[in-house]
JSON list of C-alpha atoms and ligand atoms in Angstrom, two decimals:
[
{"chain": "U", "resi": 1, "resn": "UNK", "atom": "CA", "xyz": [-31.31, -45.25, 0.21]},
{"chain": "U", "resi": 2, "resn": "UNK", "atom": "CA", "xyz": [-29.99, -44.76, 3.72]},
{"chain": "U", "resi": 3, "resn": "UNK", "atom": "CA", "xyz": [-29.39, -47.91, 5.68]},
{"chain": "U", "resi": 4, "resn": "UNK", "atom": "CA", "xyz": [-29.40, -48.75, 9.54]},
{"chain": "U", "resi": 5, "resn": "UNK", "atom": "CA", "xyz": [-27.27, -50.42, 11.51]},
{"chain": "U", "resi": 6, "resn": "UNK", "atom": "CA", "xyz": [-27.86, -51.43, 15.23]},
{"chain": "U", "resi": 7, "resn": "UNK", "atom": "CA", "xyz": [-25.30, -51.55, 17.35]},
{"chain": "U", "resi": 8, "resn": "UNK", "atom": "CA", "xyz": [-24.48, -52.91, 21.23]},
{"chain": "U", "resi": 9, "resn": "UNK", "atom": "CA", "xyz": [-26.70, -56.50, 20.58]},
{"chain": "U", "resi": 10, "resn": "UNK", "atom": "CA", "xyz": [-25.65, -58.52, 23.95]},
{"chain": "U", "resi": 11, "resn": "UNK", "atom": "CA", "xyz": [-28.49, -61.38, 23.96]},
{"chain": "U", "resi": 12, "resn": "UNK", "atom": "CA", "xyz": [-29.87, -63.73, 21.45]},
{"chain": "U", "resi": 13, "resn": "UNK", "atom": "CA", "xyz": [-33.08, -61.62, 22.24]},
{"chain": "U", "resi": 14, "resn": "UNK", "atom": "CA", "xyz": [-31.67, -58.02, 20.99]},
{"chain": "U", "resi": 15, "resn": "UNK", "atom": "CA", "xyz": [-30.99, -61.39, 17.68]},
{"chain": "U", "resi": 16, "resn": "UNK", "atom": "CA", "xyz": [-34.37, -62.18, 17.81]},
{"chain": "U", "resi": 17, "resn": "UNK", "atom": "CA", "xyz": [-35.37, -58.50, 17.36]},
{"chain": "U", "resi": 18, "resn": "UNK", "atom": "CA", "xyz": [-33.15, -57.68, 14.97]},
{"chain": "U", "resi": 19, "resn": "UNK", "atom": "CA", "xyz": [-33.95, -61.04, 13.10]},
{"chain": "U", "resi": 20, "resn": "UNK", "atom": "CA", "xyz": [-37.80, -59.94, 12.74]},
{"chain": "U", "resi": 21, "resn": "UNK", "atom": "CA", "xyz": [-37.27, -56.15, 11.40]},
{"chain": "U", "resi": 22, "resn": "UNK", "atom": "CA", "xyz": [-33.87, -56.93, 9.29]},
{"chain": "U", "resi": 23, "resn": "UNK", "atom": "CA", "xyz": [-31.96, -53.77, 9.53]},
{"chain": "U", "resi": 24, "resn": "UNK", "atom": "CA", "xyz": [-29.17, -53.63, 7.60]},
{"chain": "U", "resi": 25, "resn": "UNK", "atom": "CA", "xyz": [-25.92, -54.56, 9.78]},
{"chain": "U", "resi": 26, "resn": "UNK", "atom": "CA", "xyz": [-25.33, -55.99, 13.47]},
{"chain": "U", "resi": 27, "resn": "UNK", "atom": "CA", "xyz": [-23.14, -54.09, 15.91]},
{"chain": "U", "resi": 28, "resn": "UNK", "atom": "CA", "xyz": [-21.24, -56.13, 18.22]},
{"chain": "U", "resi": 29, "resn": "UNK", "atom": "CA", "xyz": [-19.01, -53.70, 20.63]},
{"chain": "U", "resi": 30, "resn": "UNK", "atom": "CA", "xyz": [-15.66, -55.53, 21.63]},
{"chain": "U", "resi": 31, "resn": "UNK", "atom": "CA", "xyz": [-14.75, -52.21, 23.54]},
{"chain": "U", "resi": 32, "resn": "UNK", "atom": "CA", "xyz": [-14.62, -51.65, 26.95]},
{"chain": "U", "resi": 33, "resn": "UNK", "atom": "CA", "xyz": [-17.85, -50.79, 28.43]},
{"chain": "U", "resi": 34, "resn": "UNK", "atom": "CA", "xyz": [-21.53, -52.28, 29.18]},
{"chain": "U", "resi": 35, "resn": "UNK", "atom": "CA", "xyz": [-21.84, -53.54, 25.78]},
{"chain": "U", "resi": 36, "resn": "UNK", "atom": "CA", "xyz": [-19.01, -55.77, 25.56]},
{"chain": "U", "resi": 37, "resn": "UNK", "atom": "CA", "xyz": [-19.06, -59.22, 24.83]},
{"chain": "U", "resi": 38, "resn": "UNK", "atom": "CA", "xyz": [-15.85, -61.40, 24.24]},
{"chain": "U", "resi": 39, "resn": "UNK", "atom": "CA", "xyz": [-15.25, -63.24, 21.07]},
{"chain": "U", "resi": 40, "resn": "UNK", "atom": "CA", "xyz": [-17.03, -66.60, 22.19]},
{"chain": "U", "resi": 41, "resn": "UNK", "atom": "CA", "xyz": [-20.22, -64.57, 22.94]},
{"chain": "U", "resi": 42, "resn": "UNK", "atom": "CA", "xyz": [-19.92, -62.59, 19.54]},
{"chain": "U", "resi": 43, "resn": "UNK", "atom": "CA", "xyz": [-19.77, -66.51, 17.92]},
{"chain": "U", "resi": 44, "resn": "UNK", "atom": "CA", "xyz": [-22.57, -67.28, 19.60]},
{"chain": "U", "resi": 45, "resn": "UNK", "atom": "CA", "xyz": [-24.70, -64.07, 18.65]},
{"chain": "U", "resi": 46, "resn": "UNK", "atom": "CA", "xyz": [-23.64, -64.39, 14.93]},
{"chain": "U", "resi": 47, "resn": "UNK", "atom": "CA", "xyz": [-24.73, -68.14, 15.00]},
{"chain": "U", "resi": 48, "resn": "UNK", "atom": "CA", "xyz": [-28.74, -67.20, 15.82]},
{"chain": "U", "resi": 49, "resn": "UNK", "atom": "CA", "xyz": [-28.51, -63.45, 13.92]},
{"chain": "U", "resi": 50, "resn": "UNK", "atom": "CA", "xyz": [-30.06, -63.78, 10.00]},
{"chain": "U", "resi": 51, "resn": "UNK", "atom": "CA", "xyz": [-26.87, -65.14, 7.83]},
{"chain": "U", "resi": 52, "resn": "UNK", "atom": "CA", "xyz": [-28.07, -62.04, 5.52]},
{"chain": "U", "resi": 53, "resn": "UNK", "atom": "CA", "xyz": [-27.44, -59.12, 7.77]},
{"chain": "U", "resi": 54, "resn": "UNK", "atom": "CA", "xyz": [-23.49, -58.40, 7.97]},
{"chain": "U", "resi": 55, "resn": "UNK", "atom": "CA", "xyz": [-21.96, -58.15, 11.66]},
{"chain": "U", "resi": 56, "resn": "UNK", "atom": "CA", "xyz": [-19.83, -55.06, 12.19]},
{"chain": "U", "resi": 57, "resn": "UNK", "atom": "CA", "xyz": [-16.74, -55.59, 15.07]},
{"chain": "U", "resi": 58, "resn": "UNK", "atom": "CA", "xyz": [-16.65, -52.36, 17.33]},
{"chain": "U", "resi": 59, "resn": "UNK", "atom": "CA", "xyz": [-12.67, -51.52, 18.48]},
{"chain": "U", "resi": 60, "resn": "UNK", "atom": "CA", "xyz": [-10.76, -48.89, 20.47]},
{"chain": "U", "resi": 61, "resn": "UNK", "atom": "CA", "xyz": [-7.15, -49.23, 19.92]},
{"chain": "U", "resi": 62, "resn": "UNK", "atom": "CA", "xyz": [-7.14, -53.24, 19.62]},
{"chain": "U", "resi": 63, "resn": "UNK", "atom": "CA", "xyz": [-3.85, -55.14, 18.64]},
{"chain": "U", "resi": 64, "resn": "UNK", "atom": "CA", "xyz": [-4.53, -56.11, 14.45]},
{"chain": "U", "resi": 65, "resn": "UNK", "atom": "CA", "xyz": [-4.68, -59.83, 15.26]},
{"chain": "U", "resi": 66, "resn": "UNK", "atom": "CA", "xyz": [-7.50, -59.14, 17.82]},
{"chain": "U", "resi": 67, "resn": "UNK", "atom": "CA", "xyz": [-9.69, -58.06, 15.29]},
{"chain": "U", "resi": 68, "resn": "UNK", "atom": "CA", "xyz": [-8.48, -60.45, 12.68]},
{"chain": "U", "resi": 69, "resn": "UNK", "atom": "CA", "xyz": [-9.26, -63.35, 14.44]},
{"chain": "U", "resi": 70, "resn": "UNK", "atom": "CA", "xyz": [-12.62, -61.91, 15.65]},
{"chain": "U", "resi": 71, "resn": "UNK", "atom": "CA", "xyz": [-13.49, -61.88, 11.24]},
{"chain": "U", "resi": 72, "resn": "UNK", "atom": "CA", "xyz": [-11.34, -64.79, 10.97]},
{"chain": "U", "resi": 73, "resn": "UNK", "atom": "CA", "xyz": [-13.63, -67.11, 13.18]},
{"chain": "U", "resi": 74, "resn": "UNK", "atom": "CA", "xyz": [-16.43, -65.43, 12.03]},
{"chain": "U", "resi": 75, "resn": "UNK", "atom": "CA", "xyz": [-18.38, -63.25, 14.40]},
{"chain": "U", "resi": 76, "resn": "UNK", "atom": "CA", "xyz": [-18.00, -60.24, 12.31]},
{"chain": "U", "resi": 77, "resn": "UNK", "atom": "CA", "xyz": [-17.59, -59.21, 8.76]},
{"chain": "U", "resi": 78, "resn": "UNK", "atom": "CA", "xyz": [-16.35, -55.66, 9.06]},
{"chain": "U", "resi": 79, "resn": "UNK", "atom": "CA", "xyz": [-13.88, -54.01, 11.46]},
{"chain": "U", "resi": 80, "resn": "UNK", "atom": "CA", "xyz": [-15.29, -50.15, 13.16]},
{"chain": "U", "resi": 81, "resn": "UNK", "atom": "CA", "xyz": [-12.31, -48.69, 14.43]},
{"chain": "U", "resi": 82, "resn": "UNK", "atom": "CA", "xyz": [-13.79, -46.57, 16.92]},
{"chain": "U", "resi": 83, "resn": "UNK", "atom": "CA", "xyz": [-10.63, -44.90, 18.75]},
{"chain": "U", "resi": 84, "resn": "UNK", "atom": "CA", "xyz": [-7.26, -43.56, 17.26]},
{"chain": "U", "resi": 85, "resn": "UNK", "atom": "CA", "xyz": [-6.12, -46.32, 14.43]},
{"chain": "U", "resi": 86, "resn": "UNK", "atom": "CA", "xyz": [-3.61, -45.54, 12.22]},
{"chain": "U", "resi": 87, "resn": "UNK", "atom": "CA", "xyz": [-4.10, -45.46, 8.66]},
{"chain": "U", "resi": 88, "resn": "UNK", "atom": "CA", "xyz": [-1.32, -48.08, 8.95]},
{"chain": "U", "resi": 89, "resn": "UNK", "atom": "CA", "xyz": [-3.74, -50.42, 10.52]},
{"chain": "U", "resi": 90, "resn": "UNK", "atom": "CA", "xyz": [-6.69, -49.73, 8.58]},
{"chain": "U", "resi": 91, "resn": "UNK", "atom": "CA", "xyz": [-4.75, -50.97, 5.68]},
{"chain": "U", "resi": 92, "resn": "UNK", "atom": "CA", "xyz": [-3.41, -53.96, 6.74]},
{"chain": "U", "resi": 93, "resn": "UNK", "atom": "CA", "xyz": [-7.05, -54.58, 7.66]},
{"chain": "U", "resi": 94, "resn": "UNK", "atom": "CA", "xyz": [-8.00, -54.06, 4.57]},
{"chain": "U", "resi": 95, "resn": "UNK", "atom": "CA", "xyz": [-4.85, -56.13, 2.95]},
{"chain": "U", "resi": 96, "resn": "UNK", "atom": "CA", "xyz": [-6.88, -59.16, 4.75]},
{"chain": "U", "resi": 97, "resn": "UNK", "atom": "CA", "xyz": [-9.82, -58.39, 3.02]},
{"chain": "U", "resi": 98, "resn": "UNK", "atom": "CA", "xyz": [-11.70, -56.34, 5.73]},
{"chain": "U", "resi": 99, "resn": "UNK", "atom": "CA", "xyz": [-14.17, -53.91, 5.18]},
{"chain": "U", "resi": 100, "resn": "UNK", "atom": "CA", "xyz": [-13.29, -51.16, 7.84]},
{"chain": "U", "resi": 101, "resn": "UNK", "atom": "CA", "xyz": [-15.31, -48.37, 9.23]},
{"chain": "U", "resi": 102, "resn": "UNK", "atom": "CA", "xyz": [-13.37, -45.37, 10.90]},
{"chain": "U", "resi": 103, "resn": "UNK", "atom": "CA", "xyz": [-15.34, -43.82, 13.58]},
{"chain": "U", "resi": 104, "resn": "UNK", "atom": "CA", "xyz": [-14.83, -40.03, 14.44]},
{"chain": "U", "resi": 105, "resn": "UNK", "atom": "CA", "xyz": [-16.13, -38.86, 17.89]},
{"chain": "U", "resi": 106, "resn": "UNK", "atom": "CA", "xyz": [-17.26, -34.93, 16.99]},
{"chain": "U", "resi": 107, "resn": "UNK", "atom": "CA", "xyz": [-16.14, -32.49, 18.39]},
{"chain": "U", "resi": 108, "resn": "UNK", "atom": "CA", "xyz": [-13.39, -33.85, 20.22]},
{"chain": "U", "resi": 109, "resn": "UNK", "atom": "CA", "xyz": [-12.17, -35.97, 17.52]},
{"chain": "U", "resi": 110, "resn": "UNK", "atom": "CA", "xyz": [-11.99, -33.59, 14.37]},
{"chain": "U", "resi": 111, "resn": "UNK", "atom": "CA", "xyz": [-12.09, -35.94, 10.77]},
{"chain": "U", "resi": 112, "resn": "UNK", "atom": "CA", "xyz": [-8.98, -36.51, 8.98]},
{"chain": "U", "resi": 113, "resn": "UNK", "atom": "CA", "xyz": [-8.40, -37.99, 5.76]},
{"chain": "U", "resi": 114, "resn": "UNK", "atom": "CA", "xyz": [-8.46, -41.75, 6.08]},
{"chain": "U", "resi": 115, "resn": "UNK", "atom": "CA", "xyz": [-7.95, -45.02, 3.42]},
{"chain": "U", "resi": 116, "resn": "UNK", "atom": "CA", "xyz": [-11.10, -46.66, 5.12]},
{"chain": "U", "resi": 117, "resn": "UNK", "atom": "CA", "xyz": [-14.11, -47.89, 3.12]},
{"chain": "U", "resi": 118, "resn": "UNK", "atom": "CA", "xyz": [-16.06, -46.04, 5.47]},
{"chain": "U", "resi": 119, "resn": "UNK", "atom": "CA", "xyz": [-16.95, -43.17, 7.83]},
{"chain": "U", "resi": 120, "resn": "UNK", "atom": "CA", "xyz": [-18.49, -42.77, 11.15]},
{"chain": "U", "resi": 121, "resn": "UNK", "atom": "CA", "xyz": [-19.30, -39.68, 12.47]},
{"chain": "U", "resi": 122, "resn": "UNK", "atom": "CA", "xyz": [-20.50, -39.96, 15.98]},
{"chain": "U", "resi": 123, "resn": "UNK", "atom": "CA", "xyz": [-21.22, -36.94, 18.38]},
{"chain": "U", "resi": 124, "resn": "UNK", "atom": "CA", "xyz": [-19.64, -38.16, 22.13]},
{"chain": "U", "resi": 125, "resn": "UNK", "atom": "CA", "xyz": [-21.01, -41.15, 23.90]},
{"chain": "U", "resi": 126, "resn": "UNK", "atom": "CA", "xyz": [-23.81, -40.02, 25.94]},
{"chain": "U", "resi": 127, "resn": "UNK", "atom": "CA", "xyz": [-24.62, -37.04, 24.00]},
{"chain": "U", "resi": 128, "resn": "UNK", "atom": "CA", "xyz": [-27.80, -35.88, 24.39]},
{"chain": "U", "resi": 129, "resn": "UNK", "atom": "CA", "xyz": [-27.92, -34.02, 20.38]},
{"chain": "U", "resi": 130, "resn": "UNK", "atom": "CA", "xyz": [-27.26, -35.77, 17.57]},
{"chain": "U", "resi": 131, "resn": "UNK", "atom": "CA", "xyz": [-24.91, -33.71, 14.79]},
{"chain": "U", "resi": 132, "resn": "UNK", "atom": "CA", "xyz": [-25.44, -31.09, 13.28]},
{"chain": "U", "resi": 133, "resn": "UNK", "atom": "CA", "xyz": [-25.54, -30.61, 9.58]},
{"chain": "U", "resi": 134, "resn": "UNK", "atom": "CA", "xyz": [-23.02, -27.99, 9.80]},
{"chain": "U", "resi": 135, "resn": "UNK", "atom": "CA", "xyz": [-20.60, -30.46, 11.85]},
{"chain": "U", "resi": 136, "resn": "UNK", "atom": "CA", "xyz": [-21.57, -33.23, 9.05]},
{"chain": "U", "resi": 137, "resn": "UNK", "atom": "CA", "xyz": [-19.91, -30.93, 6.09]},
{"chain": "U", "resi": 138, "resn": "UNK", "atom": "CA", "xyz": [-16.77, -32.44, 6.16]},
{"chain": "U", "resi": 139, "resn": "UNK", "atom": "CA", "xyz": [-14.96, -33.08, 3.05]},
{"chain": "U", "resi": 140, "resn": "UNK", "atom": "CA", "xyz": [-15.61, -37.32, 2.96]},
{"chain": "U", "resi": 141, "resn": "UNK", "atom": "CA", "xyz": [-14.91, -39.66, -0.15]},
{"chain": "U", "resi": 142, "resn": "UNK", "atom": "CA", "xyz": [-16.25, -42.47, 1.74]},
{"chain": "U", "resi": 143, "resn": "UNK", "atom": "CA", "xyz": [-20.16, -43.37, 2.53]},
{"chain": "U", "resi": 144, "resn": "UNK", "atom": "CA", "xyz": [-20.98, -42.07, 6.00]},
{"chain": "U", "resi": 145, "resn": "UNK", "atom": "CA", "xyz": [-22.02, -43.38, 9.10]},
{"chain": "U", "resi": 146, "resn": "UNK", "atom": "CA", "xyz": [-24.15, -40.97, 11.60]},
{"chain": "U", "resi": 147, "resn": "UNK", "atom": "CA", "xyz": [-24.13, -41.79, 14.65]},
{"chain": "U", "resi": 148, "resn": "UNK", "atom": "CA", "xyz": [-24.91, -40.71, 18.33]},
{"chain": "U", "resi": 149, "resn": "UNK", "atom": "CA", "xyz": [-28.31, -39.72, 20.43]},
{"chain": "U", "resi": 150, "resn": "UNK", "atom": "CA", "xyz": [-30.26, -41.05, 17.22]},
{"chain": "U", "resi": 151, "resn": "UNK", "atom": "CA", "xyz": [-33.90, -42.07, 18.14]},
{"chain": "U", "resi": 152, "resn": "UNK", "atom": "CA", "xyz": [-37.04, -43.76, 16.66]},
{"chain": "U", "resi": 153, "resn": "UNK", "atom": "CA", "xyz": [-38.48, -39.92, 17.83]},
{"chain": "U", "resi": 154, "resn": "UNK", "atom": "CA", "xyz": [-35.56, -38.17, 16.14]},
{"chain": "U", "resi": 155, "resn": "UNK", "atom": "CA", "xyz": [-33.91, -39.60, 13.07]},
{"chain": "U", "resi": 156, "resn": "UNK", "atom": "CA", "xyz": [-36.94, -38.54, 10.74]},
{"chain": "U", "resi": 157, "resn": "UNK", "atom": "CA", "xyz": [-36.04, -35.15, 10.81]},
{"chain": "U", "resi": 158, "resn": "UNK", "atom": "CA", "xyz": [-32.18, -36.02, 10.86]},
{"chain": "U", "resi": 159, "resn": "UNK", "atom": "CA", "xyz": [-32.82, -37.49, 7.19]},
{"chain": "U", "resi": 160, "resn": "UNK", "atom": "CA", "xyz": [-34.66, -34.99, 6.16]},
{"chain": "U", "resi": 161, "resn": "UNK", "atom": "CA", "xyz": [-31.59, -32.46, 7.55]},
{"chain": "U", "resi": 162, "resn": "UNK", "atom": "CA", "xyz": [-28.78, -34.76, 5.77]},
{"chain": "U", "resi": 163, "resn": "UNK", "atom": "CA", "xyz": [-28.37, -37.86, 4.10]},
{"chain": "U", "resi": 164, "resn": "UNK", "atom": "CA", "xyz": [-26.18, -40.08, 5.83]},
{"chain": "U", "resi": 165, "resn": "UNK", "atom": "CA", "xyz": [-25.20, -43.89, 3.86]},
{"chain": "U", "resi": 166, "resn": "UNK", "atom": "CA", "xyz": [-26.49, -45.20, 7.29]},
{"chain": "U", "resi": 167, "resn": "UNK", "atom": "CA", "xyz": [-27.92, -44.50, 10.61]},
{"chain": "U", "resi": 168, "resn": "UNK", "atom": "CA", "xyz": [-26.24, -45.89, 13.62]},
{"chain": "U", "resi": 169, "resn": "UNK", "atom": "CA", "xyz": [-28.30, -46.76, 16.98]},
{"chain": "U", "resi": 170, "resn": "UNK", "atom": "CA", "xyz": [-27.41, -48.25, 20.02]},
{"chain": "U", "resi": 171, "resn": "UNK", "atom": "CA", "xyz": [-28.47, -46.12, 23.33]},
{"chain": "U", "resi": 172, "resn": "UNK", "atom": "CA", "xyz": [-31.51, -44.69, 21.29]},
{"chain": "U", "resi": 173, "resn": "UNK", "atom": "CA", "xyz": [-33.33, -48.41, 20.97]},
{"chain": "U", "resi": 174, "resn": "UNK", "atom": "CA", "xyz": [-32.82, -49.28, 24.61]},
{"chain": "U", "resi": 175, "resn": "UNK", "atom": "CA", "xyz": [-34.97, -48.74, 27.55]},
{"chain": "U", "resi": 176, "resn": "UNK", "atom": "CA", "xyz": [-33.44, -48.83, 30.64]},
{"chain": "U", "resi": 177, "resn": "UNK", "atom": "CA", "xyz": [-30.27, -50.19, 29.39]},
{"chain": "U", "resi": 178, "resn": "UNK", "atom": "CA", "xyz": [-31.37, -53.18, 27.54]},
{"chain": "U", "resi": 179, "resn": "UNK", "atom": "CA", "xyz": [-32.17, -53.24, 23.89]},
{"chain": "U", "resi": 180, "resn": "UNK", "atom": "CA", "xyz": [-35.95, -52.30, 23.41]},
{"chain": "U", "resi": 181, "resn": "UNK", "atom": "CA", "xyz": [-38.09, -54.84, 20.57]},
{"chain": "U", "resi": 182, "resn": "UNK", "atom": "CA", "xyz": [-40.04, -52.20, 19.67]},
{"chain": "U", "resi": 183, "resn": "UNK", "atom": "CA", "xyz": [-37.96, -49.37, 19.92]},
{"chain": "U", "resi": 184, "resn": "UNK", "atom": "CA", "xyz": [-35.37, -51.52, 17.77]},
{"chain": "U", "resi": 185, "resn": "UNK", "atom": "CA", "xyz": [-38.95, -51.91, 14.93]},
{"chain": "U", "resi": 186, "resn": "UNK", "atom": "CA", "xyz": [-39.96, -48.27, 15.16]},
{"chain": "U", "resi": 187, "resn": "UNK", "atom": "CA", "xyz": [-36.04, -47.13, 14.46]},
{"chain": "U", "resi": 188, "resn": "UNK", "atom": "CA", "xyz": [-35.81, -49.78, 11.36]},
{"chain": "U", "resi": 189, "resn": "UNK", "atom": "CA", "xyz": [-39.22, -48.84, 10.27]},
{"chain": "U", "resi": 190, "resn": "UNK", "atom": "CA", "xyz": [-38.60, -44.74, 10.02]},
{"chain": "U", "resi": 191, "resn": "UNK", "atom": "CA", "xyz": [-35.21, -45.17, 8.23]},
{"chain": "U", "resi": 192, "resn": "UNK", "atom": "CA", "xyz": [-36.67, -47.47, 5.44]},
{"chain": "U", "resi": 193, "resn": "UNK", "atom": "CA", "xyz": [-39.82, -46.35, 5.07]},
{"chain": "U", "resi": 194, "resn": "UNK", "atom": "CA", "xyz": [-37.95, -42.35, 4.89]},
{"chain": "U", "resi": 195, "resn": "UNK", "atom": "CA", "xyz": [-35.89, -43.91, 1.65]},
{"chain": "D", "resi": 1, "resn": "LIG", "atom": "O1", "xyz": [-21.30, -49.04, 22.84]},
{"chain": "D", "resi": 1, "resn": "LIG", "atom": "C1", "xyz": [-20.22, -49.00, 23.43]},
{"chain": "D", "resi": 1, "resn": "LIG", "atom": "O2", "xyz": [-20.13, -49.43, 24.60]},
{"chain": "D", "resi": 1, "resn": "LIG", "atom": "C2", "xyz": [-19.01, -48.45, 22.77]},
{"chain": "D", "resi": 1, "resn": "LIG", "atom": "C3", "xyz": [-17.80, -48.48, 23.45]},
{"chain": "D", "resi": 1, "resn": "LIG", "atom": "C4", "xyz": [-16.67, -47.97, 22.86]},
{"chain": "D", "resi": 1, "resn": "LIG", "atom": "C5", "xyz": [-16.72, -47.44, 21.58]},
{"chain": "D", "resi": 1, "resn": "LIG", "atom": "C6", "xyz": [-17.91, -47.42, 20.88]},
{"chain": "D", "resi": 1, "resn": "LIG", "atom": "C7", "xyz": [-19.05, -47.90, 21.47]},
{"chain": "D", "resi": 1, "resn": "LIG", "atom": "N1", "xyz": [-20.25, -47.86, 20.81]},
{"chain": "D", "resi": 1, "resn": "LIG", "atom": "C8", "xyz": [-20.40, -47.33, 19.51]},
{"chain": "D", "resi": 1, "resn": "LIG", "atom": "C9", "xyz": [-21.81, -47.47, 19.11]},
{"chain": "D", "resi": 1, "resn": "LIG", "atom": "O3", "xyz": [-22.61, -48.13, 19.71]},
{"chain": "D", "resi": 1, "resn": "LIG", "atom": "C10", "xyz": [-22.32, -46.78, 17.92]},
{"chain": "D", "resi": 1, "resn": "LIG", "atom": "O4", "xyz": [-21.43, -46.82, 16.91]},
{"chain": "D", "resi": 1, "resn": "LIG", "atom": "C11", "xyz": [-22.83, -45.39, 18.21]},
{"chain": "D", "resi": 1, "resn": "LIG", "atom": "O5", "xyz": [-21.88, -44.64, 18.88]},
{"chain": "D", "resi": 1, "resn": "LIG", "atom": "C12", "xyz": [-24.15, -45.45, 18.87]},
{"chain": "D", "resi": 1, "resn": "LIG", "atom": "O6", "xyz": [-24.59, -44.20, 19.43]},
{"chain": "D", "resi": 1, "resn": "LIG", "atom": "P1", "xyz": [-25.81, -44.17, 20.49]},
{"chain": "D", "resi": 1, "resn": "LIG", "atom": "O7", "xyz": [-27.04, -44.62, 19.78]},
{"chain": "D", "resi": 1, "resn": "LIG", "atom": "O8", "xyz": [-25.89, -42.74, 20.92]},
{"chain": "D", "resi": 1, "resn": "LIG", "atom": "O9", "xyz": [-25.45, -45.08, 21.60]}
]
């Protein structure tokens, strides 16, 4: 059964839509860039988002006792590496008991062999295709993550193409750069009703 994760909530209203359709993890981006938030906003999220869906910490390149205190205090469950970690670091992650997603930006970023629990495969930010199932073959022991230019319109016929573990959204439920209610239903609503 593919899951769905959506990614880049900001406001306790993107919480409020997620907390009526219940997909299956929270992305809170820690990155640089328009979805940021900083930890005491990511508390604040994770206090009004549904205690069953996980929260998933998005990283590029932050110091191991960044993201350890974001799980530590709460706001997220599971690391996503999303930029060059070393296996190093995904290990001592998981030595504290994280769940860690490594996140692979295709083409630039080709997949290597990695000790995380998971995979993210994730065409460039701002792509306008998602992957192809040709650039999905890629020898993985770990459940995968798609991600990148997925859409309520679009990630029908992505499942029936490949399989992924779960669908990742962000860009693809907003409308005109804010998180979109119904766009956020209609994208929970294909992936679980497809399984
Ligand atoms: O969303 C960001 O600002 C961001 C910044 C730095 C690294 C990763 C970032 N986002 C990752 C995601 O939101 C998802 O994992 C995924 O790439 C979503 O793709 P899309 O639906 O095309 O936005």
């Amino acid at each position: 059964m593919t899951k769905i994760k959506i990614c880049g909530l900001m406001t306790t209203a993107d919480i409020a839509a997620v907390n009526h359709v219940k997909p299956d993890y929270a992305g809170f981006v820690f990155a640089a860039g328009r979805h940021q938030l900083t930890l005491v906003q990511a508390l604040n999220l994770r206090q009004h988002l549904d205690s069953a869906i996980p929260s998933v910490g998005v990283f590029v390149d932050a110091p191991l006792a960044t993201m350890l205190t974001a799980v530590q205090q709460g706001a997220i469950s599971i690391v996503q590496c999303h930029g060059h970690e070393s296996a190093a670091t995904i290990r001592a992650l998981q030595h504290a008991g994280v769940p860690v997603i490594q996140a692979f930006r295709l083409p630039e970023q080709p997949y290597h062999p990695t000790p995380a629990d998971y995979v993210m495969l994730d065409s460039r930010v701002g792509s306008a295709h998602p992957l192809t199932p040709a650039q999905l073959d890629q020898p993985l022991r770990q459940p995968l993550f798609l991600a990148g230019a997925l859409t309520p319109e679009n990630v029908t016929a992505v499942l029936k193409a490949s399989r992924p573990a779960v669908i990742d959204v962000s860009r693809g439920v907003e409308t005109a750069g804010h998180k979109d209610p119904q766009k956020i239903a209609q994208m929970v609503a294909n992936v679980h009703q497809f399984n």
